[in-house]
Amino acid sequence: MKKFTDVHDIGDLRAAVAEAMNIKADRFSFNTLGRNKTLMMIFFNSSLRTRLSTQKAAMNLGMNVIVLDVNQGAWKLETERGVIMDGDKSEHLLEAIPVMGCYCDVIGVRSFAGLKDKAEDYEERIINQFIKYSGRPVFSMEAATRHPLQSFADLITIEEYKKTDRPKVVLSWAPHPKALPQAVPNSFAEWMNATDYDFVITHPHGYELASEFVGNARVEYDQRKAFEGADFIYGKNWSAYADPNYGKVLSTDRNWTINAEKMALTNNAYFMHCLPVRRNMIVTDEVIESPQSIVIPEAANREISATVVLKRILESL
Ligand code: AN0
Ligand code: CP
């Protein structure tokens, strides 16, 4: 695998999940594959799970790891070509990227949507420049429009917990005070649409995701109706996608908070969230602390999805 930015890069999902289960049974089974190979993780944004789980995955495979937080100690980077660099930015991405590529064998990039310019975000300008100019295989640690390591971990988690072959999976918008990217819901939808699950998306009017991500999913504006008979509830906030409100918070209505009364409408559904989560905005204490909450095993599977992805990249070097 030469890059990992969306669901298509992983190929057959059954094979990917089977490989993940094998890795989970013995996560050190390929601990010499990464010998003398270096992973460089570049963060333009904060992270807890992604930095820890991806570093752990690299260690499982015997790799060396370098982590760079671009906003802490590196030169401020210009990302636009053609700019006269007389401001506060000391270095251009067009030099920084190939230089980073000199010191490693694989690059992971976290670069969130700016939520100001939809075209710039949806063209994936930052990670695509890494793919083009680094000379190394690149994988996404959440880019502007997708978070595939998260979605892969989510799929593994659903496969582990599902009680029927074709579970009903509901992606539910929930309130949050700040504008968040659409990357997690886009990506979750992309991966769910690649399965044969019964997949439903529920959100208030104005929060429609891009049609290429909604795909064949059913969209239900009545959250309670969406929850009926669900086997998995996947909570997440996102900001508006549709113009003219791109990147805006249209509602912080806590009537959309996921609570025990709504969970009671489901088929004793499991509650999932990628984390970090704001309690009593997205989900009540009661639900996230309930036995049906699988947010911690879901986060644990981030190590597994990252190990599979890095293993496949190493095998292609
Ligand atoms: C980010 C987001 O919604 O994309 C990262 C989630 C993994 N969340 C926040 O910034 C709170
Ligand atoms: N779920 C997730 O990617 O978490 P972090 O933002 O902490 O990495």
Tab-separated table of C-alpha atoms and ligand atoms in Angstrom:
chain	number	residue	atom	x	y	z
A	1	MET	CA	0.000	0.000	0.000
A	2	LYS	CA	1.600	3.257	-1.168
A	3	LYS	CA	-0.876	5.609	0.470
A	4	PHE	CA	-3.776	5.433	2.922
A	5	THR	CA	-6.174	8.338	2.763
A	6	ASP	CA	-9.564	6.733	2.055
A	7	VAL	CA	-11.479	3.453	2.128
A	8	HIS	CA	-10.431	2.474	-1.399
A	9	ASP	CA	-6.758	2.278	-0.395
A	10	ILE	CA	-7.391	-0.663	1.942
A	11	GLY	CA	-9.080	-2.813	-0.718
A	12	ASP	CA	-11.346	-5.687	0.320
A	13	LEU	CA	-12.812	-4.883	3.752
A	14	ARG	CA	-13.341	-8.508	4.794
A	15	ALA	CA	-9.660	-9.224	4.177
A	16	ALA	CA	-8.674	-6.065	6.055
A	17	VAL	CA	-10.823	-6.974	9.079
A	18	ALA	CA	-9.504	-10.566	9.049
A	19	GLU	CA	-5.946	-9.209	9.010
A	20	ALA	CA	-6.835	-6.875	11.886
A	21	MET	CA	-8.178	-9.785	13.952
A	22	ASN	CA	-4.934	-11.734	13.344
A	23	ILE	CA	-2.866	-8.715	14.398
A	24	LYS	CA	-5.053	-8.314	17.483
A	25	ALA	CA	-4.438	-11.956	18.446
A	26	ASP	CA	-0.665	-11.311	18.271
A	27	ARG	CA	0.210	-7.702	17.674
A	28	PHE	CA	3.954	-8.419	17.728
A	29	SER	CA	3.893	-11.093	15.012
A	30	PHE	CA	5.579	-8.733	12.531
A	31	ASN	CA	7.978	-7.083	14.991
A	32	THR	CA	10.968	-7.252	12.666
A	33	LEU	CA	9.184	-5.968	9.546
A	34	GLY	CA	9.984	-2.352	10.420
A	35	ARG	CA	13.607	-2.867	11.443
A	36	ASN	CA	15.692	0.209	10.540
A	37	LYS	CA	12.629	1.889	9.072
A	38	THR	CA	11.512	5.264	10.392
A	39	LEU	CA	7.990	6.592	10.695
A	40	MET	CA	7.623	10.367	10.786
A	41	MET	CA	4.362	11.659	12.249
A	42	ILE	CA	3.568	15.281	11.366
A	43	PHE	CA	0.888	17.012	13.428
A	44	PHE	CA	-0.620	20.325	12.355
A	45	ASN	CA	-3.358	19.784	15.025
A	46	SER	CA	-3.716	18.348	18.518
A	47	SER	CA	-4.110	14.635	19.175
A	48	LEU	CA	-4.166	12.130	22.006
A	49	ARG	CA	-5.306	8.810	20.500
A	50	THR	CA	-3.801	9.156	17.044
A	51	ARG	CA	-0.324	10.068	18.250
A	52	LEU	CA	-0.234	7.346	20.919
A	53	SER	CA	-1.879	4.520	18.961
A	54	THR	CA	0.092	5.153	15.769
A	55	GLN	CA	3.397	5.333	17.651
A	56	LYS	CA	2.471	2.107	19.461
A	57	ALA	CA	1.599	0.479	16.126
A	58	ALA	CA	4.996	1.460	14.717
A	59	MET	CA	6.689	0.020	17.812
A	60	ASN	CA	4.720	-3.245	17.370
A	61	LEU	CA	6.343	-3.505	13.931
A	62	GLY	CA	9.846	-2.647	15.195
A	63	MET	CA	9.986	0.809	13.578
A	64	ASN	CA	11.719	3.947	14.807
A	65	VAL	CA	9.450	6.965	15.244
A	66	ILE	CA	9.946	10.723	14.913
A	67	VAL	CA	7.084	13.031	15.912
A	68	LEU	CA	6.876	16.655	14.800
A	69	ASP	CA	4.293	19.079	16.139
A	70	VAL	CA	4.509	21.704	13.440
A	71	ASN	CA	3.108	24.449	15.681
A	72	GLN	CA	5.520	23.746	18.516
A	73	GLY	CA	9.129	24.515	17.687
A	74	ALA	CA	9.179	24.149	13.905
A	75	TRP	CA	9.315	27.160	11.581
A	76	LYS	CA	5.948	28.618	10.716
A	77	LEU	CA	5.047	27.123	7.349
A	78	GLU	CA	3.602	28.821	4.279
A	79	THR	CA	1.272	26.491	2.376
A	80	GLU	CA	0.234	28.639	-0.632
A	81	ARG	CA	2.470	28.747	-3.709
A	82	GLY	CA	3.228	32.157	-5.196
A	83	VAL	CA	3.021	34.072	-1.925
A	84	ILE	CA	5.640	36.769	-1.270
A	85	MET	CA	6.916	35.492	2.051
A	86	ASP	CA	7.391	38.805	3.841
A	87	GLY	CA	5.101	37.905	6.783
A	88	ASP	CA	5.504	35.675	9.812
A	89	LYS	CA	6.052	32.409	7.913
A	90	SER	CA	9.724	31.449	7.626
A	91	GLU	CA	9.586	28.337	5.477
A	92	HIS	CA	7.497	26.970	2.612
A	93	LEU	CA	5.866	23.556	2.657
A	94	LEU	CA	7.443	22.963	-0.770
A	95	GLU	CA	10.887	22.771	0.871
A	96	ALA	CA	9.765	21.398	4.230
A	97	ILE	CA	8.003	18.342	2.765
A	98	PRO	CA	10.890	16.915	0.702
A	99	VAL	CA	13.269	17.645	3.612
A	100	MET	CA	11.029	15.640	5.973
A	101	GLY	CA	11.025	12.851	3.382
A	102	CYS	CA	14.853	12.676	3.577
A	103	TYR	CA	14.762	11.528	7.206
A	104	CYS	CA	12.135	8.780	7.131
A	105	ASP	CA	10.566	5.919	5.186
A	106	VAL	CA	6.869	6.531	5.910
A	107	ILE	CA	4.985	9.749	6.722
A	108	GLY	CA	1.730	10.173	8.677
A	109	VAL	CA	0.018	13.572	8.473
A	110	ARG	CA	-2.666	15.178	10.605
A	111	SER	CA	-4.016	18.317	8.975
A	112	PHE	CA	-7.605	19.309	9.786
A	113	ALA	CA	-9.939	21.255	7.543
A	114	GLY	CA	-9.542	25.004	8.001
A	115	LEU	CA	-13.352	25.322	7.613
A	116	LYS	CA	-12.949	28.666	5.818
A	117	ASP	CA	-12.435	27.670	2.189
A	118	LYS	CA	-14.498	24.628	1.200
A	119	ALA	CA	-12.678	24.104	-2.111
A	120	GLU	CA	-9.275	24.164	-0.409
A	121	ASP	CA	-10.437	21.689	2.256
A	122	TYR	CA	-12.199	19.296	-0.131
A	123	GLU	CA	-9.238	19.293	-2.544
A	124	GLU	CA	-7.133	18.011	0.375
A	125	ARG	CA	-4.388	20.488	-0.502
A	126	ILE	CA	-2.105	19.763	2.448
A	127	ILE	CA	-1.967	15.961	2.474
A	128	ASN	CA	-1.898	15.858	-1.331
A	129	GLN	CA	1.231	17.991	-1.291
A	130	PHE	CA	2.836	15.475	1.087
A	131	ILE	CA	1.883	12.674	-1.333
A	132	LYS	CA	3.293	14.598	-4.275
A	133	TYR	CA	6.495	16.029	-2.825
A	134	SER	CA	7.710	13.793	0.033
A	135	GLY	CA	8.839	10.831	-2.074
A	136	ARG	CA	7.472	8.552	0.692
A	137	PRO	CA	4.277	6.593	1.292
A	138	VAL	CA	1.877	8.883	3.140
A	139	PHE	CA	-1.060	8.002	5.365
A	140	SER	CA	-3.740	10.201	6.866
A	141	MET	CA	-3.942	10.722	10.622
A	142	GLU	CA	-7.096	12.830	9.888
A	143	ALA	CA	-6.918	15.109	6.917
A	144	ALA	CA	-9.421	17.759	5.809
A	145	THR	CA	-12.198	15.434	4.637
A	146	ARG	CA	-11.518	11.982	6.134
A	147	HIS	CA	-10.147	10.110	9.146
A	148	PRO	CA	-9.580	6.606	7.750
A	149	LEU	CA	-7.571	5.152	10.679
A	150	GLN	CA	-10.557	6.008	12.891
A	151	SER	CA	-13.099	4.558	10.468
A	152	PHE	CA	-11.100	1.350	10.099
A	153	ALA	CA	-10.978	1.005	13.913
A	154	ASP	CA	-14.741	1.695	14.007
A	155	LEU	CA	-15.374	-1.063	11.463
A	156	ILE	CA	-13.228	-3.533	13.434
A	157	THR	CA	-15.174	-2.610	16.600
A	158	ILE	CA	-18.571	-3.114	14.957
A	159	GLU	CA	-17.436	-6.469	13.555
A	160	GLU	CA	-16.387	-7.529	17.064
A	161	TYR	CA	-19.612	-6.460	18.777
A	162	LYS	CA	-22.326	-7.053	16.172
A	163	LYS	CA	-24.941	-9.707	17.005
A	164	THR	CA	-26.498	-9.938	13.533
A	165	ASP	CA	-24.911	-10.175	10.092
A	166	ARG	CA	-26.430	-6.903	8.966
A	167	PRO	CA	-26.638	-4.543	11.963
A	168	LYS	CA	-28.456	-1.213	11.871
A	169	VAL	CA	-25.802	1.474	12.349
A	170	VAL	CA	-26.883	5.060	13.009
A	171	LEU	CA	-24.569	8.053	12.681
A	172	SER	CA	-26.109	10.797	14.821
A	173	TRP	CA	-25.150	14.462	14.847
A	174	ALA	CA	-25.028	15.872	18.398
A	175	PRO	CA	-24.334	19.384	19.698
A	176	HIS	CA	-20.903	20.899	20.365
A	177	PRO	CA	-19.966	24.532	21.091
A	178	LYS	CA	-17.193	24.813	18.479
A	179	ALA	CA	-17.048	24.282	14.726
A	180	LEU	CA	-15.675	20.811	13.974
A	181	PRO	CA	-14.648	19.325	10.623
A	182	GLN	CA	-16.801	16.848	8.689
A	183	ALA	CA	-13.845	14.450	8.389
A	184	VAL	CA	-14.979	11.892	10.983
A	185	PRO	CA	-18.624	11.630	9.818
A	186	ASN	CA	-17.605	11.741	6.115
A	187	SER	CA	-15.132	8.964	6.624
A	188	PHE	CA	-17.422	6.870	8.843
A	189	ALA	CA	-20.121	7.138	6.163
A	190	GLU	CA	-17.645	6.208	3.428
A	191	TRP	CA	-16.611	3.053	5.304
A	192	MET	CA	-20.155	2.101	6.343
A	193	ASN	CA	-21.335	2.496	2.748
A	194	ALA	CA	-18.607	0.050	1.729
A	195	THR	CA	-20.216	-2.615	3.977
A	196	ASP	CA	-23.659	-4.204	3.627
A	197	TYR	CA	-24.895	-2.812	6.971
A	198	ASP	CA	-28.207	-0.962	7.282
A	199	PHE	CA	-26.751	2.539	7.574
A	200	VAL	CA	-28.723	5.627	8.620
A	201	ILE	CA	-27.560	9.216	9.169
A	202	THR	CA	-29.552	11.589	11.387
A	203	HIS	CA	-28.952	15.315	11.834
A	204	PRO	CA	-30.871	18.597	11.993
A	205	HIS	CA	-31.729	20.383	8.735
A	206	GLY	CA	-28.698	22.280	7.446
A	207	TYR	CA	-26.165	19.619	8.503
A	208	GLU	CA	-26.309	17.558	5.281
A	209	LEU	CA	-22.935	16.011	4.450
A	210	ALA	CA	-21.468	16.060	0.938
A	211	SER	CA	-23.455	13.723	-1.318
A	212	GLU	CA	-20.360	11.708	-2.272
A	213	PHE	CA	-20.090	10.661	1.395
A	214	VAL	CA	-23.819	10.177	2.070
A	215	GLY	CA	-23.931	7.734	-0.843
A	216	ASN	CA	-26.770	5.252	-0.411
A	217	ALA	CA	-27.262	5.933	3.302
A	218	ARG	CA	-30.780	6.783	4.486
A	219	VAL	CA	-31.015	10.298	5.931
A	220	GLU	CA	-33.583	10.699	8.727
A	221	TYR	CA	-34.188	14.131	10.240
A	222	ASP	CA	-36.123	12.737	13.213
A	223	GLN	CA	-33.421	11.503	15.593
A	224	ARG	CA	-35.798	9.356	17.656
A	225	LYS	CA	-37.140	7.651	14.541
A	226	ALA	CA	-33.575	6.981	13.374
A	227	PHE	CA	-32.718	5.372	16.722
A	228	GLU	CA	-35.585	2.839	16.547
A	229	GLY	CA	-34.190	-0.671	16.350
A	230	ALA	CA	-30.570	0.507	15.999
A	231	ASP	CA	-27.737	-1.860	16.967
A	232	PHE	CA	-25.036	0.834	17.046
A	233	ILE	CA	-25.320	4.567	17.727
A	234	TYR	CA	-22.294	6.508	16.504
A	235	GLY	CA	-22.371	10.014	17.995
A	236	LYS	CA	-20.473	12.897	16.431
A	237	ASN	CA	-20.712	16.618	15.961
A	238	TRP	CA	-19.791	18.333	12.720
A	239	SER	CA	-20.142	21.835	11.337
A	240	ALA	CA	-22.319	22.640	8.335
A	241	TYR	CA	-21.096	21.553	4.899
A	242	ALA	CA	-23.714	23.178	2.673
A	243	ASP	CA	-23.259	26.705	1.333
A	244	PRO	CA	-23.520	29.450	2.446
A	245	ASN	CA	-22.891	28.050	5.935
A	246	TYR	CA	-19.763	25.966	5.302
A	247	GLY	CA	-17.823	25.490	8.560
A	248	LYS	CA	-20.470	27.188	10.716
A	249	VAL	CA	-22.220	26.072	13.908
A	250	LEU	CA	-25.949	26.324	13.113
A	251	SER	CA	-27.245	24.763	16.325
A	252	THR	CA	-26.111	23.768	19.803
A	253	ASP	CA	-29.545	22.342	20.607
A	254	ARG	CA	-29.170	19.892	23.489
A	255	ASN	CA	-32.392	18.196	22.397
A	256	TRP	CA	-29.983	16.315	20.108
A	257	THR	CA	-27.750	15.133	23.004
A	258	ILE	CA	-27.651	11.332	23.119
A	259	ASN	CA	-29.341	10.279	26.366
A	260	ALA	CA	-30.743	7.159	28.027
A	261	GLU	CA	-34.312	7.897	26.948
A	262	LYS	CA	-33.246	7.859	23.275
A	263	MET	CA	-30.985	4.830	23.738
A	264	ALA	CA	-34.080	3.014	25.106
A	265	LEU	CA	-35.612	3.284	21.606
A	266	THR	CA	-32.801	1.193	20.134
A	267	ASN	CA	-32.225	-2.546	19.995
A	268	ASN	CA	-30.070	-2.229	23.139
A	269	ALA	CA	-27.546	-0.447	20.899
A	270	TYR	CA	-23.899	0.036	21.641
A	271	PHE	CA	-22.760	3.657	21.911
A	272	MET	CA	-19.681	4.675	19.922
A	273	HIS	CA	-17.711	7.922	19.564
A	274	CYS	CA	-14.225	8.540	18.180
A	275	LEU	CA	-13.297	10.714	21.215
A	276	PRO	CA	-12.472	13.310	22.434
A	277	VAL	CA	-16.081	13.764	23.503
A	278	ARG	CA	-17.785	16.587	25.392
A	279	ARG	CA	-19.971	14.972	28.042
A	280	ASN	CA	-23.512	16.243	28.412
A	281	MET	CA	-23.240	18.004	25.047
A	282	ILE	CA	-22.742	15.022	22.717
A	283	VAL	CA	-23.714	12.289	25.198
A	284	THR	CA	-24.859	12.135	28.799
A	285	ASP	CA	-22.669	10.769	31.598
A	286	GLU	CA	-25.214	7.998	32.032
A	287	VAL	CA	-24.926	6.727	28.446
A	288	ILE	CA	-21.151	6.993	28.101
A	289	GLU	CA	-20.702	5.215	31.447
A	290	SER	CA	-23.277	2.517	30.652
A	291	PRO	CA	-22.311	-1.092	29.838
A	292	GLN	CA	-23.441	-0.397	26.250
A	293	SER	CA	-20.734	2.251	25.777
A	294	ILE	CA	-17.818	0.812	23.791
A	295	VAL	CA	-15.805	4.003	23.339
A	296	ILE	CA	-12.745	2.570	25.124
A	297	PRO	CA	-12.507	-0.699	23.125
A	298	GLU	CA	-13.141	1.452	20.039
A	299	ALA	CA	-10.139	3.647	20.945
A	300	ALA	CA	-8.074	0.516	21.700
A	301	ASN	CA	-8.726	-0.658	18.132
A	302	ARG	CA	-6.894	2.420	16.843
A	303	GLU	CA	-3.668	0.567	17.626
A	304	ILE	CA	-4.910	-2.364	15.546
A	305	SER	CA	-6.020	-0.339	12.519
A	306	ALA	CA	-2.718	1.567	12.555
A	307	THR	CA	-0.703	-1.651	12.843
A	308	VAL	CA	-2.453	-3.142	9.793
A	309	VAL	CA	-1.961	0.042	7.760
A	310	LEU	CA	1.717	0.416	8.669
A	311	LYS	CA	2.328	-3.291	8.071
A	312	ARG	CA	0.868	-3.039	4.571
A	313	ILE	CA	2.904	0.078	3.823
A	314	LEU	CA	6.107	-1.582	5.076
A	315	GLU	CA	5.391	-4.636	2.915
A	316	SER	CA	5.256	-2.373	-0.138
A	317	LEU	CA	8.560	-0.539	0.489
B	1	AN0	C1	-11.714	16.562	15.931
B	1	AN0	C2	-12.769	16.434	14.849
B	1	AN0	O1	-13.957	16.509	15.134
B	1	AN0	O2	-12.398	16.235	13.682
B	1	AN0	C3	-10.908	15.292	16.066
B	1	AN0	C4	-11.693	14.042	16.262
B	1	AN0	C5	-10.869	12.811	16.187
B	1	AN0	N1	-12.339	16.845	17.199
B	1	AN0	C6	-12.125	17.969	17.866
B	1	AN0	O3	-11.429	18.836	17.396
B	1	AN0	C7	-12.781	18.113	19.203
B	2	CP	N1	-10.097	9.868	17.715
B	2	CP	C1	-8.970	10.588	17.526
B	2	CP	O1	-8.422	10.662	16.424
B	2	CP	O2	-8.483	11.184	18.649
B	2	CP	P1	-7.288	12.226	18.722
B	2	CP	O3	-7.769	13.499	18.080
B	2	CP	O4	-7.021	12.389	20.179
B	2	CP	O5	-6.106	11.679	17.988
